């Protein structure tokens, strides 16, 4: 339930920032994202529930969350480096280096995971 409300708010805010709009994000865009997210969730859950494969649903959600971690980490790292973030709010150099090592670990681990999953499927 939190994702169905929070995710559209974040997407609408990101779109507003991307476009360079001033003020609050459009309610229409928020509701559009709300319908898309809720419909997608309903469809995915309905598909797995109708086929009686609850474990497949858990596997799907886990894989998507696991493989999206490197992308989200990269976005977070890049966002903390933009000129709009004041120097006082940016992480110190040692933490940025640690972040890059962590990102490399996530990417490598995701690649290994993908190779293992593909070798088990075939």
PDB file of C-alpha atoms in Angstrom:
ATOM      1  CA  UNK A   1       0.000   0.000   0.000  1.00  0.00           C
ATOM      2  CA  UNK A   2       2.877   2.347   0.781  1.00  0.00           C
ATOM      3  CA  UNK A   3       4.437   1.721  -2.622  1.00  0.00           C
ATOM      4  CA  UNK A   4       1.170   2.375  -4.436  1.00  0.00           C
ATOM      5  CA  UNK A   5       1.058   5.865  -2.858  1.00  0.00           C
ATOM      6  CA  UNK A   6       4.757   6.685  -2.527  1.00  0.00           C
ATOM      7  CA  UNK A   7       6.048   5.483  -5.860  1.00  0.00           C
ATOM      8  CA  UNK A   8       3.703   7.695  -7.958  1.00  0.00           C
ATOM      9  CA  UNK A   9       4.591  10.698  -5.760  1.00  0.00           C
ATOM     10  CA  UNK A  10       8.289  10.118  -6.382  1.00  0.00           C
ATOM     11  CA  UNK A  11       7.767   9.565 -10.114  1.00  0.00           C
ATOM     12  CA  UNK A  12       5.652  12.728 -10.420  1.00  0.00           C
ATOM     13  CA  UNK A  13       8.259  14.719  -8.488  1.00  0.00           C
ATOM     14  CA  UNK A  14      11.077  13.336 -10.651  1.00  0.00           C
ATOM     15  CA  UNK A  15       9.183  14.222 -13.814  1.00  0.00           C
ATOM     16  CA  UNK A  16       8.594  17.741 -12.477  1.00  0.00           C
ATOM     17  CA  UNK A  17      12.315  18.156 -11.741  1.00  0.00           C
ATOM     18  CA  UNK A  18      13.289  16.678 -15.109  1.00  0.00           C
ATOM     19  CA  UNK A  19      11.048  19.148 -16.927  1.00  0.00           C
ATOM     20  CA  UNK A  20      12.300  22.022 -14.772  1.00  0.00           C
ATOM     21  CA  UNK A  21       8.783  22.921 -13.648  1.00  0.00           C
ATOM     22  CA  UNK A  22       8.394  25.304 -10.739  1.00  0.00           C
ATOM     23  CA  UNK A  23       6.010  24.563  -7.917  1.00  0.00           C
ATOM     24  CA  UNK A  24       4.262  21.390  -6.929  1.00  0.00           C
ATOM     25  CA  UNK A  25       4.037  18.302  -9.129  1.00  0.00           C
ATOM     26  CA  UNK A  26       0.822  18.003 -11.138  1.00  0.00           C
ATOM     27  CA  UNK A  27      -1.965  16.012  -9.467  1.00  0.00           C
ATOM     28  CA  UNK A  28      -2.933  14.624 -12.869  1.00  0.00           C
ATOM     29  CA  UNK A  29       0.533  13.169 -13.385  1.00  0.00           C
ATOM     30  CA  UNK A  30       0.412  11.716  -9.861  1.00  0.00           C
ATOM     31  CA  UNK A  31      -2.918  10.023 -10.567  1.00  0.00           C
ATOM     32  CA  UNK A  32      -1.700   8.728 -13.925  1.00  0.00           C
ATOM     33  CA  UNK A  33       1.283   7.117 -12.222  1.00  0.00           C
ATOM     34  CA  UNK A  34      -1.024   5.857  -9.458  1.00  0.00           C
ATOM     35  CA  UNK A  35      -3.238   4.070 -11.995  1.00  0.00           C
ATOM     36  CA  UNK A  36      -0.233   2.610 -13.839  1.00  0.00           C
ATOM     37  CA  UNK A  37       1.448   1.341 -10.647  1.00  0.00           C
ATOM     38  CA  UNK A  38      -1.770  -0.061  -9.138  1.00  0.00           C
ATOM     39  CA  UNK A  39      -2.790  -1.720 -12.431  1.00  0.00           C
ATOM     40  CA  UNK A  40       0.651  -3.228 -12.885  1.00  0.00           C
ATOM     41  CA  UNK A  41       0.676  -4.576  -9.333  1.00  0.00           C
ATOM     42  CA  UNK A  42      -2.840  -5.934  -9.722  1.00  0.00           C
ATOM     43  CA  UNK A  43      -1.898  -7.609 -13.015  1.00  0.00           C
ATOM     44  CA  UNK A  44       1.299  -9.178 -11.714  1.00  0.00           C
ATOM     45  CA  UNK A  45      -0.333 -10.466  -8.517  1.00  0.00           C
ATOM     46  CA  UNK A  46      -3.389 -11.669 -10.449  1.00  0.00           C
ATOM     47  CA  UNK A  47      -1.240 -13.544 -12.957  1.00  0.00           C
ATOM     48  CA  UNK A  48       0.696 -15.419 -10.302  1.00  0.00           C
ATOM     49  CA  UNK A  49      -2.356 -16.040  -8.105  1.00  0.00           C
ATOM     50  CA  UNK A  50      -4.421 -17.432 -10.991  1.00  0.00           C
ATOM     51  CA  UNK A  51      -1.674 -19.866 -11.903  1.00  0.00           C
ATOM     52  CA  UNK A  52      -1.282 -20.929  -8.261  1.00  0.00           C
ATOM     53  CA  UNK A  53       2.408 -20.094  -8.233  1.00  0.00           C
ATOM     54  CA  UNK A  54       2.882 -18.029  -5.104  1.00  0.00           C
ATOM     55  CA  UNK A  55       6.528 -19.060  -4.862  1.00  0.00           C
ATOM     56  CA  UNK A  56       7.087 -17.810  -8.409  1.00  0.00           C
ATOM     57  CA  UNK A  57       5.623 -14.452  -7.335  1.00  0.00           C
ATOM     58  CA  UNK A  58       8.018 -14.211  -4.399  1.00  0.00           C
ATOM     59  CA  UNK A  59      10.917 -15.217  -6.676  1.00  0.00           C
ATOM     60  CA  UNK A  60       9.911 -12.594  -9.260  1.00  0.00           C
ATOM     61  CA  UNK A  61       9.670  -9.793  -6.708  1.00  0.00           C
ATOM     62  CA  UNK A  62      12.965 -10.798  -5.092  1.00  0.00           C
ATOM     63  CA  UNK A  63      14.791 -10.910  -8.425  1.00  0.00           C
ATOM     64  CA  UNK A  64      13.447  -7.523  -9.538  1.00  0.00           C
ATOM     65  CA  UNK A  65      14.362  -5.908  -6.211  1.00  0.00           C
ATOM     66  CA  UNK A  66      17.796  -7.546  -6.179  1.00  0.00           C
ATOM     67  CA  UNK A  67      18.691  -6.597  -9.750  1.00  0.00           C
ATOM     68  CA  UNK A  68      17.425  -3.036  -9.408  1.00  0.00           C
ATOM     69  CA  UNK A  69      19.723  -2.348  -6.417  1.00  0.00           C
ATOM     70  CA  UNK A  70      22.804  -1.424  -8.520  1.00  0.00           C
ATOM     71  CA  UNK A  71      20.770   0.993 -10.649  1.00  0.00           C
ATOM     72  CA  UNK A  72      19.227   2.673  -7.615  1.00  0.00           C
ATOM     73  CA  UNK A  73      22.631   2.875  -5.906  1.00  0.00           C
ATOM     74  CA  UNK A  74      24.126   4.523  -9.002  1.00  0.00           C
ATOM     75  CA  UNK A  75      21.282   7.034  -9.241  1.00  0.00           C
ATOM     76  CA  UNK A  76      21.677   7.892  -5.556  1.00  0.00           C
ATOM     77  CA  UNK A  77      25.428   8.306  -5.918  1.00  0.00           C
ATOM     78  CA  UNK A  78      25.057  10.561  -8.955  1.00  0.00           C
ATOM     79  CA  UNK A  79      22.335  12.653  -7.331  1.00  0.00           C
ATOM     80  CA  UNK A  80      24.564  13.413  -4.362  1.00  0.00           C
ATOM     81  CA  UNK A  81      27.202  14.725  -6.792  1.00  0.00           C
ATOM     82  CA  UNK A  82      25.110  17.294  -8.683  1.00  0.00           C
ATOM     83  CA  UNK A  83      25.739  21.006  -8.284  1.00  0.00           C
ATOM     84  CA  UNK A  84      22.341  21.547  -6.624  1.00  0.00           C
ATOM     85  CA  UNK A  85      23.483  19.620  -3.535  1.00  0.00           C
ATOM     86  CA  UNK A  86      25.456  21.964  -1.282  1.00  0.00           C
ATOM     87  CA  UNK A  87      28.979  20.896  -0.352  1.00  0.00           C
ATOM     88  CA  UNK A  88      27.964  20.672   3.292  1.00  0.00           C
ATOM     89  CA  UNK A  89      25.348  18.034   2.435  1.00  0.00           C
ATOM     90  CA  UNK A  90      27.607  15.923   0.223  1.00  0.00           C
ATOM     91  CA  UNK A  91      29.288  12.863   1.674  1.00  0.00           C
ATOM     92  CA  UNK A  92      33.019  13.108   2.409  1.00  0.00           C
ATOM     93  CA  UNK A  93      35.543  11.744  -0.103  1.00  0.00           C
ATOM     94  CA  UNK A  94      36.153   8.510   1.810  1.00  0.00           C
ATOM     95  CA  UNK A  95      32.423   7.746   1.775  1.00  0.00           C
ATOM     96  CA  UNK A  96      32.169   8.431  -1.972  1.00  0.00           C
ATOM     97  CA  UNK A  97      35.055   6.000  -2.565  1.00  0.00           C
ATOM     98  CA  UNK A  98      33.331   3.427  -0.355  1.00  0.00           C
ATOM     99  CA  UNK A  99      30.122   4.012  -2.310  1.00  0.00           C
ATOM    100  CA  UNK A 100      31.876   3.284  -5.615  1.00  0.00           C
ATOM    101  CA  UNK A 101      33.294   0.055  -4.160  1.00  0.00           C
ATOM    102  CA  UNK A 102      29.830  -0.878  -2.930  1.00  0.00           C
ATOM    103  CA  UNK A 103      28.365  -0.138  -6.342  1.00  0.00           C
ATOM    104  CA  UNK A 104      31.023  -2.294  -8.011  1.00  0.00           C
ATOM    105  CA  UNK A 105      30.209  -5.099  -5.582  1.00  0.00           C
ATOM    106  CA  UNK A 106      26.483  -4.839  -6.343  1.00  0.00           C
ATOM    107  CA  UNK A 107      27.109  -4.922 -10.095  1.00  0.00           C
ATOM    108  CA  UNK A 108      29.467  -7.907  -9.858  1.00  0.00           C
ATOM    109  CA  UNK A 109      27.125  -9.760  -7.543  1.00  0.00           C
ATOM    110  CA  UNK A 110      24.179  -9.114  -9.875  1.00  0.00           C
ATOM    111  CA  UNK A 111      26.156 -10.384 -12.877  1.00  0.00           C
ATOM    112  CA  UNK A 112      27.146 -13.551 -10.988  1.00  0.00           C
ATOM    113  CA  UNK A 113      23.543 -13.999  -9.875  1.00  0.00           C
ATOM    114  CA  UNK A 114      22.295 -13.589 -13.450  1.00  0.00           C
ATOM    115  CA  UNK A 115      24.818 -16.106 -14.787  1.00  0.00           C
ATOM    116  CA  UNK A 116      23.853 -18.649 -12.106  1.00  0.00           C
ATOM    117  CA  UNK A 117      20.130 -18.157 -12.768  1.00  0.00           C
ATOM    118  CA  UNK A 118      20.578 -18.502 -16.521  1.00  0.00           C
ATOM    119  CA  UNK A 119      22.733 -21.617 -16.151  1.00  0.00           C
ATOM    120  CA  UNK A 120      20.058 -23.203 -13.943  1.00  0.00           C
ATOM    121  CA  UNK A 121      17.309 -22.369 -16.452  1.00  0.00           C
ATOM    122  CA  UNK A 122      19.088 -23.962 -19.385  1.00  0.00           C
TER     123      UNK A 122
END
